[in-house]
Structure formats: structure tokens, C-alpha cells
Coordinates of N, CA, C and O in Angstrom, one line a residue:
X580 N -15.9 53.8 -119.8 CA -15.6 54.7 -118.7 C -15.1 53.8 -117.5 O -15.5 52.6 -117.3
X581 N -14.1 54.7 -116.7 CA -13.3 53.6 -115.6 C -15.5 53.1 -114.7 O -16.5 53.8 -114.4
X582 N -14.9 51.8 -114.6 CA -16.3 50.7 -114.6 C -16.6 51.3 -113.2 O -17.5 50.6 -112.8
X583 N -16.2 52.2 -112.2 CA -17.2 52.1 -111.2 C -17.5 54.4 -110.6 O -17.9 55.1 -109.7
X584 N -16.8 54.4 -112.2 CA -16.6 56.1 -112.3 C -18.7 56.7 -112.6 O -19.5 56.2 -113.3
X585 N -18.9 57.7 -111.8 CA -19.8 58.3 -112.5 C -20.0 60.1 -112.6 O -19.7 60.7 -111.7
X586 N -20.5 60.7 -113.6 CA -20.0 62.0 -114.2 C -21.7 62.7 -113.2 O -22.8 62.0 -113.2
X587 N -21.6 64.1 -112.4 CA -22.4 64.3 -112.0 C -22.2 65.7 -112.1 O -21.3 66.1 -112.8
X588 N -22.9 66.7 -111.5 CA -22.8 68.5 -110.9 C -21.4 68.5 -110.5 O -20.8 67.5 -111.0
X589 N -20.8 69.2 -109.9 CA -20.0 69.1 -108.8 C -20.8 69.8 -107.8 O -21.7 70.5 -108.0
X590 N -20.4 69.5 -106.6 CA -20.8 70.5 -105.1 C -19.9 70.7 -104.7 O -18.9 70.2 -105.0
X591 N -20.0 72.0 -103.8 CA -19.0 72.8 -102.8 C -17.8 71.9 -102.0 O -16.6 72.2 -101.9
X592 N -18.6 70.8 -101.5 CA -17.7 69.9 -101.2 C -17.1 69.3 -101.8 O -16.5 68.6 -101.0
X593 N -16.8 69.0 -102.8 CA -16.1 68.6 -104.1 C -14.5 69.6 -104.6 O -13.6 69.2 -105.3
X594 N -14.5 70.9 -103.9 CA -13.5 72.2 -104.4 C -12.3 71.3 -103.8 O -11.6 70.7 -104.5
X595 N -12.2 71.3 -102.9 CA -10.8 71.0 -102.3 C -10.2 69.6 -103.1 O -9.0 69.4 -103.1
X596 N -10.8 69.0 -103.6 CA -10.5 67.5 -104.3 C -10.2 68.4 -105.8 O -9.1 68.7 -106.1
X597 N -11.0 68.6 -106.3 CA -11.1 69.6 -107.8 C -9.3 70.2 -107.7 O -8.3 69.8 -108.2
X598 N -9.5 71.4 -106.8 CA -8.5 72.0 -106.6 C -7.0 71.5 -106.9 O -6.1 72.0 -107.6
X599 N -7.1 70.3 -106.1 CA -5.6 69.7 -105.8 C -5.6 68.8 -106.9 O -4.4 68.7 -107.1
X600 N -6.3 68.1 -107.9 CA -6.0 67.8 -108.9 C -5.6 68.6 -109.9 O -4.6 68.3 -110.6
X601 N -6.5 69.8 -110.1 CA -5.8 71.0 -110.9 C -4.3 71.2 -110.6 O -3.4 70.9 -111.3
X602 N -4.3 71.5 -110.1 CA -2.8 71.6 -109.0 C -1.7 71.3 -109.2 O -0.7 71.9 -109.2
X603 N -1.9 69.8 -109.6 CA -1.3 68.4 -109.5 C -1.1 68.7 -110.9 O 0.0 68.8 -111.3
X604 N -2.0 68.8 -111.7 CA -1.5 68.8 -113.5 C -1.0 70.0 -113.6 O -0.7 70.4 -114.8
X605 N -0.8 70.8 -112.5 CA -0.7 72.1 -113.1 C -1.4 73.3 -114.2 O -0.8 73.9 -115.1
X606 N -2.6 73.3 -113.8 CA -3.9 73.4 -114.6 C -4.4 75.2 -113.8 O -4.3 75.4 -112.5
X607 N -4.6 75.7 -114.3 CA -5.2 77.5 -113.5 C -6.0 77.1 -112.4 O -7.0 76.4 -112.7
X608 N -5.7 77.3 -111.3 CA -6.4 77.3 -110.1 C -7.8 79.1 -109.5 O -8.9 79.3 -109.1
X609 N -6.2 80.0 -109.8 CA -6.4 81.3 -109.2 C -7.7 82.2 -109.6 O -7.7 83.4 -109.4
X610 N -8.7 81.5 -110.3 CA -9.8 82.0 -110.4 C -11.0 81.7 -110.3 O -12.1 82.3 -110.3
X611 N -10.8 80.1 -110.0 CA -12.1 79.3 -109.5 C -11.9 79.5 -107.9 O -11.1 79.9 -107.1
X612 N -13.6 78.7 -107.7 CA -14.1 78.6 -106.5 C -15.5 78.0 -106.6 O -16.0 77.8 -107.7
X613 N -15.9 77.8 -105.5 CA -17.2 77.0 -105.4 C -18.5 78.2 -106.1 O -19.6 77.7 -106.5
X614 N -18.0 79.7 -106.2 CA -18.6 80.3 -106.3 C -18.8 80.7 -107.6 O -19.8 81.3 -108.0
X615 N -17.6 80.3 -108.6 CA -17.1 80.7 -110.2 C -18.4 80.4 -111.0 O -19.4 79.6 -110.7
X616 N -18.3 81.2 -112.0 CA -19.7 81.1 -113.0 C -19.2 80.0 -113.8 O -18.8 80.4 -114.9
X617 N -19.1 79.0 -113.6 CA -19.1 77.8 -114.8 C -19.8 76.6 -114.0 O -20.0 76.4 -112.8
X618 N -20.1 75.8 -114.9 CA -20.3 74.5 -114.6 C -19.6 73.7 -114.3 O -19.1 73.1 -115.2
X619 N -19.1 73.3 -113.3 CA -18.6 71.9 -113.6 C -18.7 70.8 -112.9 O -19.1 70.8 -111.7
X620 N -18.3 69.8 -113.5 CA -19.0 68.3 -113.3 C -17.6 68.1 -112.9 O -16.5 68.8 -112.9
X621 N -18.2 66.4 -112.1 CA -16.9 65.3 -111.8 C -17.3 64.3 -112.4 O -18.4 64.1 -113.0
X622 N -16.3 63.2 -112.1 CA -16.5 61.9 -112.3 C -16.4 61.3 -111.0 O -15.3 61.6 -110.4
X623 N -17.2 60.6 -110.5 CA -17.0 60.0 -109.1 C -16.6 58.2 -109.1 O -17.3 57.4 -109.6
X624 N -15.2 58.0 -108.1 CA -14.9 57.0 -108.3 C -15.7 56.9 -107.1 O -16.5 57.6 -106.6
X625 N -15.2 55.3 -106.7 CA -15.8 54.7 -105.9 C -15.5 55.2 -104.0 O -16.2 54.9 -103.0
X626 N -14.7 55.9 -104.0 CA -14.1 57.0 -102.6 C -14.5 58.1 -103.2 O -15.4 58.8 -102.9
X627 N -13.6 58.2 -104.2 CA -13.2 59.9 -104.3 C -13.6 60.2 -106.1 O -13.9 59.4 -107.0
X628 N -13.3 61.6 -106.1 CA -13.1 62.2 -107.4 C -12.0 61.9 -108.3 O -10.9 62.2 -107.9
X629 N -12.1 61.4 -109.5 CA -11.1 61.3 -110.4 C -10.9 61.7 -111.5 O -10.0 61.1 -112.2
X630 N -11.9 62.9 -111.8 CA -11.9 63.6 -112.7 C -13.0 65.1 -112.4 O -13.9 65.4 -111.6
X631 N -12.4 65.9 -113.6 CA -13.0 67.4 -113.4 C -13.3 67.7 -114.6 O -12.6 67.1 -115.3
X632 N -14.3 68.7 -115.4 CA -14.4 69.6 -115.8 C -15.2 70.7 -116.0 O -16.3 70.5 -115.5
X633 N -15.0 72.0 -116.7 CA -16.2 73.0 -116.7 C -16.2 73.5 -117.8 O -15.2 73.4 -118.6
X634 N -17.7 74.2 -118.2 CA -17.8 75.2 -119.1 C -17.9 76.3 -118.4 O -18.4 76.3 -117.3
X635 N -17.1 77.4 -119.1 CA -17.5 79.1 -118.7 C -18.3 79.3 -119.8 O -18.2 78.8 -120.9
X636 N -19.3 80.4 -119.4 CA -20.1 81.0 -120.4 C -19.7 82.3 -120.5 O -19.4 83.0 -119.6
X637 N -19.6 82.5 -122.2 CA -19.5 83.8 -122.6 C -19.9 84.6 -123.7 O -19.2 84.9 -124.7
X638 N -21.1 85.1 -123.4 CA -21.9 85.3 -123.9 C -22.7 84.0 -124.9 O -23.1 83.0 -124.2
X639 N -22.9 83.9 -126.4 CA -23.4 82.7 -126.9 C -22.4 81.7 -126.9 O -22.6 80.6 -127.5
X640 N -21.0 81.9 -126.3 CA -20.0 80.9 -126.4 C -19.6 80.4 -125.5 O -19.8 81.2 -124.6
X641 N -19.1 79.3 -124.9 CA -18.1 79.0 -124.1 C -16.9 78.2 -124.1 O -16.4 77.8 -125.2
X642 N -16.4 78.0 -122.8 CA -14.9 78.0 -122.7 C -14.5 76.8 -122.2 O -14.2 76.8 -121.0
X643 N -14.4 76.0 -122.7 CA -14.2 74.8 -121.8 C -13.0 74.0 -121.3 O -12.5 73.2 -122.0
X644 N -12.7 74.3 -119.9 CA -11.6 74.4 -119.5 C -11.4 73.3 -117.7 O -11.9 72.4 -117.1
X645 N -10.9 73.8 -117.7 CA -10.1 72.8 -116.3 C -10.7 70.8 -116.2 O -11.1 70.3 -115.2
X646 N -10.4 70.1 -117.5 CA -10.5 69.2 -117.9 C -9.2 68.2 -117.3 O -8.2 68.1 -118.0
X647 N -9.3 67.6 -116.2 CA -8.6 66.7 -115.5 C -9.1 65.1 -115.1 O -10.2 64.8 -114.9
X648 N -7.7 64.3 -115.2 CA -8.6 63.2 -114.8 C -7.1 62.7 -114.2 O -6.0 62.9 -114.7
X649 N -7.3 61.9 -113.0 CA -6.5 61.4 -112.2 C -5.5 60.3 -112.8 O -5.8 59.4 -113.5
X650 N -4.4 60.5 -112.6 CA -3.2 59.3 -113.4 C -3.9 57.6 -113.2 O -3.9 56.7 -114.1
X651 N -4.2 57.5 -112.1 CA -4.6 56.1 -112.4 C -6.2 55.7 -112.9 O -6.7 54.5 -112.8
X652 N -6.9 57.1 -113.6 CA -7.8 56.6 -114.5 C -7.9 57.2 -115.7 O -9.1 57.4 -116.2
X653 N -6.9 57.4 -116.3 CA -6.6 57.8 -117.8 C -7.0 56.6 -118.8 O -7.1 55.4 -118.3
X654 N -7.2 56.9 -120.1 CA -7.1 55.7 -120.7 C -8.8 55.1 -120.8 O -9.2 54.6 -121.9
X655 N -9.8 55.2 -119.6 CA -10.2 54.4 -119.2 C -11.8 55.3 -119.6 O -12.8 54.7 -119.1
X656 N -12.2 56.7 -120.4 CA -13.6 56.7 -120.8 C -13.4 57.8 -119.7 O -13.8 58.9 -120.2
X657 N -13.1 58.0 -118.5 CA -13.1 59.3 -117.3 C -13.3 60.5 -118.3 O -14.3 61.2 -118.3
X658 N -12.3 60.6 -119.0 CA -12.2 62.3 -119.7 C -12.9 62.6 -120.7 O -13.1 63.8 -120.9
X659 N -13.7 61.6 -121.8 CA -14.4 61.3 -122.7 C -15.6 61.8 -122.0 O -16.3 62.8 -122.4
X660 N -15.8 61.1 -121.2 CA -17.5 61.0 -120.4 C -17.7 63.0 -119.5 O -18.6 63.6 -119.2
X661 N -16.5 63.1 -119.6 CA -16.7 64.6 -118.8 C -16.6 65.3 -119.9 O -17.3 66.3 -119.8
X662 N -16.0 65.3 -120.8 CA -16.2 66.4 -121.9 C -18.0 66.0 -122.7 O -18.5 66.9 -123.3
X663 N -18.7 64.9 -122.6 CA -19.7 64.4 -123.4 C -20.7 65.7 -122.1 O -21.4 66.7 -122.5
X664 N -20.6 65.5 -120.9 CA -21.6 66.1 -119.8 C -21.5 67.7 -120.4 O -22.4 68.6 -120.2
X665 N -20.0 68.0 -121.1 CA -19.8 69.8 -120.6 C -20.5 70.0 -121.7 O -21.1 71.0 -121.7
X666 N -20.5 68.8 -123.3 CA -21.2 69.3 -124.1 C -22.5 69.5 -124.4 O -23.0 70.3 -125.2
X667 N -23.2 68.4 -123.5 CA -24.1 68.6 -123.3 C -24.6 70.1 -122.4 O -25.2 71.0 -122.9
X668 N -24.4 70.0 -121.8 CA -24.8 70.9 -121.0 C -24.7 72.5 -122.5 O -25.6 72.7 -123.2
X669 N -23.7 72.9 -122.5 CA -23.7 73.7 -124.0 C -25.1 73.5 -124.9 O -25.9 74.3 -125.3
X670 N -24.9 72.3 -125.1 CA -25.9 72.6 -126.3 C -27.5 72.6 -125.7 O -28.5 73.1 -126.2
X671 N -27.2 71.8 -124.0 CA -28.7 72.6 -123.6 C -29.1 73.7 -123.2 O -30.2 73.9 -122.7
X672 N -28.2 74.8 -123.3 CA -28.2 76.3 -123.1 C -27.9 76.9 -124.4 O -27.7 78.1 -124.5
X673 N -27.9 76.4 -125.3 CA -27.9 77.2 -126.6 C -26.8 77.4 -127.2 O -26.7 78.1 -128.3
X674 N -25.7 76.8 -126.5 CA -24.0 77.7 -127.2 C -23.8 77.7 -128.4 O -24.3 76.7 -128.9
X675 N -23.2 78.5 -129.4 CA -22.8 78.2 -130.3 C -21.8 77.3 -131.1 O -21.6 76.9 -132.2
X676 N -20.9 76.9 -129.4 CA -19.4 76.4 -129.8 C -19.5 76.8 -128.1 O -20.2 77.4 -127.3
X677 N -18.0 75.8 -128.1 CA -17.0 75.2 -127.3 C -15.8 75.8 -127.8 O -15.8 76.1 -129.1
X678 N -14.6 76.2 -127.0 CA -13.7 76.6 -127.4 C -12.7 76.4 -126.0 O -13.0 76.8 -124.8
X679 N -11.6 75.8 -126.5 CA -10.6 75.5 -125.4 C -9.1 75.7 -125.6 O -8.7 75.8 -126.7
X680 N -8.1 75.8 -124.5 CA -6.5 76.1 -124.4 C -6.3 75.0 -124.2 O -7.0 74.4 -123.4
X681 N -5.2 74.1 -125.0 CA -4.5 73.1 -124.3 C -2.9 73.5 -124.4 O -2.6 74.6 -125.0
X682 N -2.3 72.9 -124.0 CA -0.7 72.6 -124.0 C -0.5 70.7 -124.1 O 0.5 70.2 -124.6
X683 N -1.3 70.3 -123.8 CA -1.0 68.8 -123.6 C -2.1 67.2 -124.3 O -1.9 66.0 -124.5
X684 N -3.2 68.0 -124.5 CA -4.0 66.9 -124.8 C -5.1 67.5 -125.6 O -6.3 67.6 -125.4
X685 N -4.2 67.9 -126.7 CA -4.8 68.3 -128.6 C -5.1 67.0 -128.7 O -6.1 66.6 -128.0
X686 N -4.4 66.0 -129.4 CA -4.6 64.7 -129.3 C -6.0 64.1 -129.3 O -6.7 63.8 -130.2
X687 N -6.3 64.1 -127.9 CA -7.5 64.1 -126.9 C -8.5 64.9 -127.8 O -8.8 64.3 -128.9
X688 N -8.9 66.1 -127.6 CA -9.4 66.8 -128.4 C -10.2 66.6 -129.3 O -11.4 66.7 -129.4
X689 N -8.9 66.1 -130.5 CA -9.2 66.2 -131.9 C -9.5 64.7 -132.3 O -9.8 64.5 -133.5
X690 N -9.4 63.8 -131.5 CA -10.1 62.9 -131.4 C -12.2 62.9 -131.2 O -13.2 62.2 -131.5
X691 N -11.9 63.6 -130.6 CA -13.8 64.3 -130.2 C -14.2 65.4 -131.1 O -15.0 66.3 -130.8
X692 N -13.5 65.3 -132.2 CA -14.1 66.2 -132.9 C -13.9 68.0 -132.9 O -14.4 69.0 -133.4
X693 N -13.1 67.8 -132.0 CA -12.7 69.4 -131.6 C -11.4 69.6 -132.7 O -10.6 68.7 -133.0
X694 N -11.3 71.2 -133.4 CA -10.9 72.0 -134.5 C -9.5 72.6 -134.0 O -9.6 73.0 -132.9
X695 N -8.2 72.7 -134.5 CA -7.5 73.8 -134.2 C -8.0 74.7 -134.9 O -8.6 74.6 -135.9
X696 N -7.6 75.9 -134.3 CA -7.9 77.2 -134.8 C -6.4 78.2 -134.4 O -5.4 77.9 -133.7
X697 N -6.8 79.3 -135.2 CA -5.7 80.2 -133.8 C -6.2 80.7 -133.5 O -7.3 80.8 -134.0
X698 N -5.7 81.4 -132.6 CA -6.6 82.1 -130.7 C -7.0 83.2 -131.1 O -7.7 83.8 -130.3
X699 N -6.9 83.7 -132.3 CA -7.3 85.2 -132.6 C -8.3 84.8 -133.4 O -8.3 85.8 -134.0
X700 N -9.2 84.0 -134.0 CA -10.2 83.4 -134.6 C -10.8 82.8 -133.3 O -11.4 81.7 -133.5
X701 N -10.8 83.0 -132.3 CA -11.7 82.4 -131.2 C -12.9 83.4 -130.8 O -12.6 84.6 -130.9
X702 N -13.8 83.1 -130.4 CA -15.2 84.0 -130.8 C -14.2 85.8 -129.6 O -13.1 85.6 -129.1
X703 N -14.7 86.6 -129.4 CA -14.0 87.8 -129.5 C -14.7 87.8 -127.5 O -14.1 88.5 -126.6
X704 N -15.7 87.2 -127.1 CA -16.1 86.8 -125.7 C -15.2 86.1 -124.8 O -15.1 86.2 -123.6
X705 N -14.8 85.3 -125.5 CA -14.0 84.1 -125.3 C -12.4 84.7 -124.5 O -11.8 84.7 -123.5
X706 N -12.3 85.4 -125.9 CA -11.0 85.7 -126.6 C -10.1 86.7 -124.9 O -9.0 86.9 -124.5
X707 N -11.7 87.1 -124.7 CA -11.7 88.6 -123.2 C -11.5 87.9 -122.1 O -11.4 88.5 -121.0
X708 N -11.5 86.3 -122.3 CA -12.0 85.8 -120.8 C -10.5 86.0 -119.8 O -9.6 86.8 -120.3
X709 N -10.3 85.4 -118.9 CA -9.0 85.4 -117.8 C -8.3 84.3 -118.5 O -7.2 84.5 -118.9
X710 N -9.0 83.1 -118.7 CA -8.4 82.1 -119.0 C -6.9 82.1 -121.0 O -6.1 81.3 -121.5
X711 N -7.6 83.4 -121.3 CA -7.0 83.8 -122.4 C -6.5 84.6 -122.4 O -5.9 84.7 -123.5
X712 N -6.2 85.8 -121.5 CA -5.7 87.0 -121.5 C -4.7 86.9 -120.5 O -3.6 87.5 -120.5
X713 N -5.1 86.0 -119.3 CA -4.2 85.8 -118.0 C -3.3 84.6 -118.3 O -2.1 84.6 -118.7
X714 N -4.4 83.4 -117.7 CA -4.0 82.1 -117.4 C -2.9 80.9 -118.2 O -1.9 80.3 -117.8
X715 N -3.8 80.9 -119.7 CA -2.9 80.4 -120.6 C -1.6 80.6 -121.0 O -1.4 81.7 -120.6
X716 N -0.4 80.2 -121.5 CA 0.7 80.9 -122.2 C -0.2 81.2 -123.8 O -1.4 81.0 -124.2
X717 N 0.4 81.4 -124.1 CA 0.5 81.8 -125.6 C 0.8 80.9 -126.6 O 0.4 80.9 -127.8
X718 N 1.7 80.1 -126.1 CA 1.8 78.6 -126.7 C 0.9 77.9 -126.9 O 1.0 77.1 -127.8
X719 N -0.5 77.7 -126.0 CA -1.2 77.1 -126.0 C -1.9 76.6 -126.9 O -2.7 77.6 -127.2
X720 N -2.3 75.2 -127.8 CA -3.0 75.1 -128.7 C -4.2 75.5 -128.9 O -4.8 74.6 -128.2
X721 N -5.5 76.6 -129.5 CA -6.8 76.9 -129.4 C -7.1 76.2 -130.1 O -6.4 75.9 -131.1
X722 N -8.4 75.4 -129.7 CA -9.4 74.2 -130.6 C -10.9 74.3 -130.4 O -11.1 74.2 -129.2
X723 N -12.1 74.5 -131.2 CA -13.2 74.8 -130.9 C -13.8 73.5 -131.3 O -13.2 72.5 -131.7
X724 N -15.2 73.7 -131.1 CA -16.5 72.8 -131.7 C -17.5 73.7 -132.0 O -17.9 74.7 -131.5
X725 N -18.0 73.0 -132.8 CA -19.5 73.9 -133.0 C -20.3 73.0 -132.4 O -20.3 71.8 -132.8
X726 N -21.3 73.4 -131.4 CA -22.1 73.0 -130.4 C -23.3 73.0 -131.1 O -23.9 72.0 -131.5
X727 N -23.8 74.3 -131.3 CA -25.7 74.2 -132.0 C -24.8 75.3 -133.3 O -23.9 76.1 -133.3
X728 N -26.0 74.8 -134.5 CA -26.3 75.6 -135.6 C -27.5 76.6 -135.5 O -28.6 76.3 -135.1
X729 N -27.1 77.7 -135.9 CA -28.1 78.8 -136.0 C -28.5 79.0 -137.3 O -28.0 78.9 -138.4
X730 N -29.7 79.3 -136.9 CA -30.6 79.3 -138.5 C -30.9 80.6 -138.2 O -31.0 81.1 -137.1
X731 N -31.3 81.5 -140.0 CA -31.4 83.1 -139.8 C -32.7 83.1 -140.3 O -33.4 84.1 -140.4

């Protein structure tokens, strides 16, 4: 991980930094807020923020989305280390799976173990969220993980 980066909560004062990086990648803005039901974490450089992401929960699944990390710390463990916190967090609330939209960094992804799927095989909670019905195009690659195994 970039050597002086660290992955934490995010706080309220953290939105306007978040924001403008979304922004900046051109990533869904128009539904978050400090108030949004997801998690999400940053990475803290040594000033500022140079990375984002969250889980949405929906119902035993979630969504894991607004995954950014600043151009001059790519490369460098930032995005790795924020998807490790979102899955954690998942598997310490029980999820069943992870499931995400990209357009740009399948790649990324499926390097961590994350699945293509298509979007209509994505759990049917998911499937209802804004981020799938609104936000996304339709182009977008769907890729899951399985988070925790259920036993019957």
C-alpha cells in the first residue's frame, strides 16, 4: 500500500474530498451523502484522502461500489487495501456476497477474486438497488464474490 496511505471509517468530514474524487472519475455521486446507508472507508494519505470505498447493504447481500483511488496513488496497494476493509466488513455482518458494476477496472476485480456474472444473475436485492436500475449503464460489467458460506 502507497507507504504513508491508511484505510479507516470515513467521517462527515471526509464527503466533500470523497465527492470530488467520485466526480473526477466520473463515478455516481447523486445518491450519496454523509447520511447514505453504506459503509465507507478511505485511505488516508499523509494531507488528504486518496482513496474511497463502500458497501451498500441489501438485504443478505451487498453492493460494492464507489471504489476510487487518486491518479497519483494507483498501482501502489490504495485500492487493494480498500476493497480488503469493504470485505471485511461483509463478512463481519454476515453477507453472503459482494457484488459490483464496473466499466473500467474488471481487471482489478478479477484479480481479487471477484466472478463475472450477468446482471440478471445478481442476487434480485441488489438487482432493485439505484446503483442498478439508475446509476449504472447497462454496459457495465457485473462481478460478485462470495463473502460467507451458509450451511442448512
Amino acid at each position: 500500500m502507497h507507504s504513508t496511505a491508511r484505510v479507516r471509517p470515513a467521517l462527515e468530514a471526509d464527503w466533500p474530498r470523497i465527492r470530488a474524487m467520485l466526480s473526477a472519475d466520473e463515478l455516481p455521486t447523486s445518491d450519496l451523502s454523509a447520511t447514505s446507508a453504506l459503509d465507507f472507508f478511505v485511505a488516508e494519505g499523509a494531507s488528504t484522502i486518496v482513496g474511497a470505498v463502500a458497501v451498500e447493504r441489501h438485504g443478505d447481500h451487498g453492493l460494492l461500489r464507489s471504489l476510487v483511488v487518486d491518479p497519483a496513488c494507483r498501482q501502489s496497494g490504495v485500492g487493494r487495501a480498500l476493497v480488503q476493509a469493504a470485505e471485511g466488513i461483509a463478512r463481519r455482518d454476515g453477507l453472503a456476497s459482494l457484488t459490483l458494476l464496473t466499466q473500467t477496472a474488471a481487471p482489478f476485480f478479477r484479480a481479487l477474486g471477484y466472478l463475472d456474472i450477468a446482471r440478471t444473475d445478481a442476487p434480485a436485492t441488489v438487482q432493485a438497488s439505484h446503483e442498478f436500475t439508475r446509476l449504472c449503464p447497462g454496459s457495465s460489467i457485473c462481478m460478485t464474490k462470495t463473502m460467507t458460506t451458509r450451511t442448512v
